[in-house]
XYZ file of C-alpha atoms in Angstrom:
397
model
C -17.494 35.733 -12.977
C -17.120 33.625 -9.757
C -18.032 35.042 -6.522
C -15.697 33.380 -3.897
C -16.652 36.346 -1.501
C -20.257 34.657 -1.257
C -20.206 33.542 2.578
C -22.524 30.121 3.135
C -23.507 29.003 6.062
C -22.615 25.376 6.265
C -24.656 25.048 9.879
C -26.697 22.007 10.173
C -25.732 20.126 7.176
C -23.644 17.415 8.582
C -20.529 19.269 7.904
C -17.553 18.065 9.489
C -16.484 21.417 9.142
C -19.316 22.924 11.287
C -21.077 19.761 13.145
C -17.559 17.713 13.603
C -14.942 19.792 14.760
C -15.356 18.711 18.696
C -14.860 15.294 17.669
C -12.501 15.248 15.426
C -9.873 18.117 16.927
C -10.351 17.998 20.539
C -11.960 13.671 21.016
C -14.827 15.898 22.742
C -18.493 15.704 22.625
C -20.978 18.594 22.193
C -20.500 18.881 25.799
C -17.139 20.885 25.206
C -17.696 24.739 26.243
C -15.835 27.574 24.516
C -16.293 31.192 25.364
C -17.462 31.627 21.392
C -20.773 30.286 20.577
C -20.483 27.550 17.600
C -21.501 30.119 15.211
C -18.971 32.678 16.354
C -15.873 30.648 15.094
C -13.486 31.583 12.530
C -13.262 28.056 10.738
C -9.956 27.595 9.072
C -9.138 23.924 9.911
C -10.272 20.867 7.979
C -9.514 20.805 4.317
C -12.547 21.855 2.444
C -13.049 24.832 0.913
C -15.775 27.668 2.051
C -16.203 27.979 -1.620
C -19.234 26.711 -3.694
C -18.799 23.901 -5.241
C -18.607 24.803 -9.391
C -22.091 24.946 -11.113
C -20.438 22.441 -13.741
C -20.293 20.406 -11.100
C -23.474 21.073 -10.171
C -25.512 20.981 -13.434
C -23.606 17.375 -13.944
C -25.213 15.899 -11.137
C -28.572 17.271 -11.966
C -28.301 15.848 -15.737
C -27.439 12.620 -13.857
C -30.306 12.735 -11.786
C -32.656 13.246 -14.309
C -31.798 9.803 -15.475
C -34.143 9.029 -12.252
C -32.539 5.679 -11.578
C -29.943 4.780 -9.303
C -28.464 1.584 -8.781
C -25.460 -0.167 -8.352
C -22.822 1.752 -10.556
C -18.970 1.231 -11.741
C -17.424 3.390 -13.864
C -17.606 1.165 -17.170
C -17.495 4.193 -19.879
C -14.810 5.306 -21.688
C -16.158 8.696 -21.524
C -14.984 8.945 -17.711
C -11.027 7.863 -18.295
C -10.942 10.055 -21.451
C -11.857 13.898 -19.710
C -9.600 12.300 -16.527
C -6.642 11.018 -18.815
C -7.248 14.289 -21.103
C -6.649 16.621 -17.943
C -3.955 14.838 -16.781
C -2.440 15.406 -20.481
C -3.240 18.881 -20.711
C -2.146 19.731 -17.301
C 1.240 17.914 -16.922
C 1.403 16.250 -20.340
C 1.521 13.110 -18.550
C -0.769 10.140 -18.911
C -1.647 6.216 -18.244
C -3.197 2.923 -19.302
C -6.912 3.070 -18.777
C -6.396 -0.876 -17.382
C -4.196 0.731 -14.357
C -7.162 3.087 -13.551
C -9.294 1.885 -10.903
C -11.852 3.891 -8.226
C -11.876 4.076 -4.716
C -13.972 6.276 -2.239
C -11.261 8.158 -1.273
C -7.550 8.348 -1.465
C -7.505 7.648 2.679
C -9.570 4.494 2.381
C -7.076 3.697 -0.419
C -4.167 4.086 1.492
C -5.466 2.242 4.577
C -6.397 -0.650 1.903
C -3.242 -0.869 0.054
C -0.566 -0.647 3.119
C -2.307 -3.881 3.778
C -2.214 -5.501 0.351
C 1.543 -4.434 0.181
C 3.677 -4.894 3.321
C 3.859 -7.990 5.328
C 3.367 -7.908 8.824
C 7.276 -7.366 9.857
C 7.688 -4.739 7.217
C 7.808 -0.867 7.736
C 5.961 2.122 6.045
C 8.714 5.529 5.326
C 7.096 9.143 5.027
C 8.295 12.476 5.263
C 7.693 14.194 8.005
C 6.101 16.764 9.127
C 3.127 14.602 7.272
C -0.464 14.310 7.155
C -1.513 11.831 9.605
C -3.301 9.515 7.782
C -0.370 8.085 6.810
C 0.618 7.441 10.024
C -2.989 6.087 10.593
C -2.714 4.233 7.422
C 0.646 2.671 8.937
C -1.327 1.668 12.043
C -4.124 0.014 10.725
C -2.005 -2.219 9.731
C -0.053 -2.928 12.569
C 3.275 -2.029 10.369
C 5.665 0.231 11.844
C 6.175 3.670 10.504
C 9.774 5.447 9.746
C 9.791 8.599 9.151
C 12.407 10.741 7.501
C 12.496 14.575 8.870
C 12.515 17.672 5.886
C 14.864 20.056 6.527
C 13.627 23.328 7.209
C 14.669 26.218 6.436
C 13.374 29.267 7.000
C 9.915 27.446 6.648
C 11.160 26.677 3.063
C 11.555 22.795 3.392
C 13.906 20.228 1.694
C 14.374 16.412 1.751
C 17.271 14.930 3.590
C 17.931 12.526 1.292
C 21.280 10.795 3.211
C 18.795 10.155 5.721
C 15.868 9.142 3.662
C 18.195 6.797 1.821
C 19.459 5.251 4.901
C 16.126 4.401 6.212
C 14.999 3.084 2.743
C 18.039 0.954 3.101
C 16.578 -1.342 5.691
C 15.053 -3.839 3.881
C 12.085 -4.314 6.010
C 11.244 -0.537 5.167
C 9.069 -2.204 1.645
C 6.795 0.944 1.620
C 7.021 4.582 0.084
C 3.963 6.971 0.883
C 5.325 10.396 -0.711
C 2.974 13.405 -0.484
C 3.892 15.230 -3.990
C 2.848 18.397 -3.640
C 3.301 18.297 -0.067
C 1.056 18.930 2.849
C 1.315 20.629 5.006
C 4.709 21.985 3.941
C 3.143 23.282 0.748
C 6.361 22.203 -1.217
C 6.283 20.967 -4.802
C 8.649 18.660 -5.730
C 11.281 19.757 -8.499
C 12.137 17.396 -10.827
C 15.827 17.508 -9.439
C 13.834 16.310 -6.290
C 11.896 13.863 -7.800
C 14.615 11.912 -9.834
C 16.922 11.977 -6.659
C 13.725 9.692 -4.964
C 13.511 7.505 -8.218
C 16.952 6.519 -7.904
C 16.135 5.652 -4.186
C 13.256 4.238 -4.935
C 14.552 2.071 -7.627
C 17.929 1.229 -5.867
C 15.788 -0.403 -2.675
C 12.703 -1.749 -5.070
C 10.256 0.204 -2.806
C 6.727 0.154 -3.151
C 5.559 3.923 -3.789
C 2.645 5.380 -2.715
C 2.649 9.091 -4.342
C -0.590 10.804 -2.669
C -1.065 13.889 -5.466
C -4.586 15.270 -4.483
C -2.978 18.277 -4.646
C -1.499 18.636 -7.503
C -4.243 20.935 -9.117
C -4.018 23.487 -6.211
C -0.896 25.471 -7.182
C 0.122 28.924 -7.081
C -0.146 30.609 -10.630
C 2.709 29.345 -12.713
C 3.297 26.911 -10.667
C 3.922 23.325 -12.658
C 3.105 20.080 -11.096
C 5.319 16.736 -11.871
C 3.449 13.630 -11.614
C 6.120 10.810 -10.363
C 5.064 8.789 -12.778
C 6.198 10.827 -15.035
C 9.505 10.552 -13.920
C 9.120 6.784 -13.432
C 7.075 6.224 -16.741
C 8.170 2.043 -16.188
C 8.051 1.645 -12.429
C 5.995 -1.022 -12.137
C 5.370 -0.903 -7.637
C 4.646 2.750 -7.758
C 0.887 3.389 -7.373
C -0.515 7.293 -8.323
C -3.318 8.349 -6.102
C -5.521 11.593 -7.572
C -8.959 13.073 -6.696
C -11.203 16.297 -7.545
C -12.073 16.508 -4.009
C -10.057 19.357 -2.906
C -9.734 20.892 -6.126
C -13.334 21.285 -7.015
C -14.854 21.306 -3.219
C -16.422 18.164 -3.318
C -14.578 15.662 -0.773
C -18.088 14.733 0.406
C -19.121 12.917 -2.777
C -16.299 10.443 -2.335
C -14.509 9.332 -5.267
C -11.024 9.301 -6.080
C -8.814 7.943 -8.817
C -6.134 5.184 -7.914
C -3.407 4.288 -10.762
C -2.236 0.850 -9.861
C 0.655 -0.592 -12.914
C 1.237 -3.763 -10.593
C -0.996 -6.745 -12.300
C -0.858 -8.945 -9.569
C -1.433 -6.061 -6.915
C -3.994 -4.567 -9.076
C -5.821 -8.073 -9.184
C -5.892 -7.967 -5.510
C -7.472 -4.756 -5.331
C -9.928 -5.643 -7.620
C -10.525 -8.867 -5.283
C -10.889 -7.932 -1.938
C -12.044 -4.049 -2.662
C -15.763 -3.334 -2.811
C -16.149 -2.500 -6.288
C -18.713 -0.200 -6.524
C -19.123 4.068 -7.336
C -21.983 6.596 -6.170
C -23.228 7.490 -9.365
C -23.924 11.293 -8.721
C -20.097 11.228 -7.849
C -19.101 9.620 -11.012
C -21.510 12.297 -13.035
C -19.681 15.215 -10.768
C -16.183 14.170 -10.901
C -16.158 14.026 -15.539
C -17.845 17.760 -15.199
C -15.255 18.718 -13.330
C -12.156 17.404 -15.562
C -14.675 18.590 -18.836
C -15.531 21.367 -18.012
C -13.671 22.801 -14.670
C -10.526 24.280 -15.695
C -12.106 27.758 -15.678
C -13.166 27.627 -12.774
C -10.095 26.517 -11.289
C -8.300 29.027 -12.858
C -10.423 32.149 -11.298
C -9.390 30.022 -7.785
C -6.019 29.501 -8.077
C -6.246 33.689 -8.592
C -7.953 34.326 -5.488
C -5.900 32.299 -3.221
C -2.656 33.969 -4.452
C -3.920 37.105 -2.981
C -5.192 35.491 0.073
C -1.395 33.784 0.730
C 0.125 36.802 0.294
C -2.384 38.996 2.427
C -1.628 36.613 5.579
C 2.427 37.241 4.569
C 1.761 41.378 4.879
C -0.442 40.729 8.225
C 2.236 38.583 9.827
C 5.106 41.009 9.222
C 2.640 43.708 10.379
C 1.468 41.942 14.060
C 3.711 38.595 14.816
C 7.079 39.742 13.156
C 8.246 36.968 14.709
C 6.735 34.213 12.762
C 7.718 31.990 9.894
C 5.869 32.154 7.190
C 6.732 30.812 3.165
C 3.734 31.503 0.795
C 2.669 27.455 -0.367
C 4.049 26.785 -3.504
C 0.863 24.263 -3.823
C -2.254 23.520 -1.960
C -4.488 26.273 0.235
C -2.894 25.615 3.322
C -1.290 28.210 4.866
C 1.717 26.332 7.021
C 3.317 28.923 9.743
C 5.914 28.642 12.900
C 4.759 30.013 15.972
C 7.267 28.645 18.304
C 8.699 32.207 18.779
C 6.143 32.688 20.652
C 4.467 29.233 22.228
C 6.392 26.864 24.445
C 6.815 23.072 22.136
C 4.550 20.958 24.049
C 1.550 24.101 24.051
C -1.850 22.994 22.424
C -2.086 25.316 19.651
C -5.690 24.276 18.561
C -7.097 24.783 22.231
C -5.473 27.762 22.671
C -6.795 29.191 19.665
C -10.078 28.245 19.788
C -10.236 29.624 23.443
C -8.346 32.727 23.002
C -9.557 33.647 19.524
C -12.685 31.832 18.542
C -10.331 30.532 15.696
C -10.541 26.893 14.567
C -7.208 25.545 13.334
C -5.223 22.612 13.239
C -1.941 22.701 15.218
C 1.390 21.482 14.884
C 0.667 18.331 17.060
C -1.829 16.547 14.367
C 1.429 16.262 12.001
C 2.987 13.339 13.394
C 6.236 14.944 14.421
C 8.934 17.687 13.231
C 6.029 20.265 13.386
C 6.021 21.346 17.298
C 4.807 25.205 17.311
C 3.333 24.974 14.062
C -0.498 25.816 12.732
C -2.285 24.929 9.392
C -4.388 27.745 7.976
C -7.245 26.784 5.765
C -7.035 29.422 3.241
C -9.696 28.649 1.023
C -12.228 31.088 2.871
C -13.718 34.329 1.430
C -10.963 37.695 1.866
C -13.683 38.775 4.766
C -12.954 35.118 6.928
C -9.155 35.268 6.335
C -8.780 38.660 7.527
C -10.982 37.895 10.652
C -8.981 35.295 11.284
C -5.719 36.425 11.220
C -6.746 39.596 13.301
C -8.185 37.060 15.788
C -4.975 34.883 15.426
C -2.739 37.816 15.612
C -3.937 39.255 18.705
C -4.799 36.365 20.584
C -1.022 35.907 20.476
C 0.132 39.289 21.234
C -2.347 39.549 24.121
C -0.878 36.373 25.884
């Protein structure tokens, strides 16, 4: 019914994916030479998906448009919070005040905004590490200091260390919380044993909590995802960040959903944050809680079988490696360091020595040395080109 095997060439659209990756993986300009040409590349870095965007999606934005006009736009129906409330319901029978719901263009601008709004300028930001970096960045912005609290890893099956989490949360400059839940690039979701062991943390220092869950539709089938406000249904500082963009494959129309219970940080928000929604983005994102679920469905099918065809490869060619299929998210996370010295640049090497673009260990913040991301979310034909590249790239060293 959905044909994720379709390859599309994303050349010359603006892509980050395609146009970007100099800039934004290597600080190059087009004046960076690889032996591939640009069209050669395996792409399997940023997260987007090489998958087209739903026609739900589609046919939403094009009933939009033939509305012909459009201006300055908030999302002022009901209509919107009911399919995003109703999903949310359905999905992890969890749900919230339509008064806590407000819109940002993206969870990242979010974060950088409310690190700001939330910690004084002595205070410190916690996160788990390895982590996605804009929480670092987010940290940085801001001129607060980050702490970070290492997982445990085992086996490249990962776990919170929560003596030491706790003992960092302890300081009582650390005011902040940003928990990734599921977690990238680790792939972890958290269990609700998990979960209520960080509520009592959370609770016991009267953190702020961030909890970053643009994941939490990407799971492997049967997987369940626990919103922490779920388990905190009165936690008044926590703040729940969700978005359709890398569930539906359409990060580039900008929209996200930010759940803020906090009146008085809410209010500032609502102050100082420009106020205003792309109205084709609005239209896109209520197709896609209405009528996406299908859709999703058929995906989270497809990228079981491509996690578990990079598992067979790697025990085939780089016995060797670490590899856990992702419980959540299509990110493949896998240790090289059996083979690659700590401080080796993974991404360089890769895109050198196998026309492969990936992101490495080193764009993690820390706790990640001799580690790559896989972009899974690529047609069967791009995954296994990829992982033959990857594969004998590193045997041929």
């Amino acid at each position: 019914m959905y044909n994720f095997d379709e390859i599309i060439d994303r050349c010359h659209t603006n892509a980050l994916n395609t146009d970007g990756f100099r800039s934004y993986i290597f600080k190059a300009d087009d004046s960076m030479i690889f032996p591939y040409k640009d069209e050669e590349f395996i792409r399997m870095w940023v997260a987007d998906m090489e998958f087209a965007t739903p026609d739900v999606i589609i046919n939403g934005i094009k009933k939009r448009l033939d509305k012909r006009i459009l201006g300055y736009t908030r999302v002022y129906e009901d209509s919107y919070y009911q399919a995003f409330v109703n999903w949310c319901k359905r999905r992890y029978d969890w749900s919230f005040s339509k008064k806590d719901l407000v819109m940002s263009n993206g969870i990242i601008p979010a974060l950088f905004e409310l690190v700001d709004y939330i910690c004084k300028d002595d205070e410190k930001v916690l996160f788990l590490t390895p982590s996605y970096a804009y929480f670092q960045y987010a940290a940085d912005h801001s001129a607060k200091q980050a702490v970070y609290s290492d997982l445990i890893n085992e086996e490249g099956f990962y776990r919170i260390n929560f003596d030491d989490l706790e003992q960092k949360a302890s300081d009582p400059k650390t005011t902040l919380l940003i928990l990734c839940n599921p977690h990238n690039p680790s792939g972890r979701i958290w269990t609700q044993e998990e979960l209520n062991k960080l509520a009592e943390i959370i609770q016991k220092y009267n953190l702020w909590v961030i909890s970053d869950e643009i994941h939490c539709d990407l799971l492997r089938t049967g997987r369940k995802h626990i919103p922490l406000g779920k388990i905190m249904p009165d936690y008044e500082r926590l703040i729940t960040a969700m978005a359709p963009s890398k569930t539906f494959n359409m990060a580039g129309l900008m929209i996200s959903n930010i759940i803020i219970r906090s009146e008085t940080l809410k209010q500032i928000w609502l102050n100082r944050h420009y106020n205003f929604d792309n109205p084709l983005s609005i239209a896109a994102a209520q197709a896609a809680y209405e009528e996406g679920e299908n859709w999703l469905i058929a995906l989270q099918a497809y990228l079981d079988k491509n996690f578990e065809f990079v598992g067979e490869y790697l025990k085939q060619h780089l016995p060797k490696a670490k590899y856990q299929i992702s419980e959540a998210t299509y990110l493949g996370w896998i240790d090289l360091s059996a083979y690659f010295n700590p401080e080796e640049d993974l991404s360089m090497f890769f895109a050198h020595q196998a026309g492969v673009l990936l992101e490495g260990g080193n764009m993690f913040v820390r706790n990640s040395d001799g580690f790559i991301r896989l972009n899974l979310a690529c047609p069967r034909s791009i995954v296994e080109e990829g992982m033959k590249r990857i594969c004998e790239a590193v045997n041929n060293k």
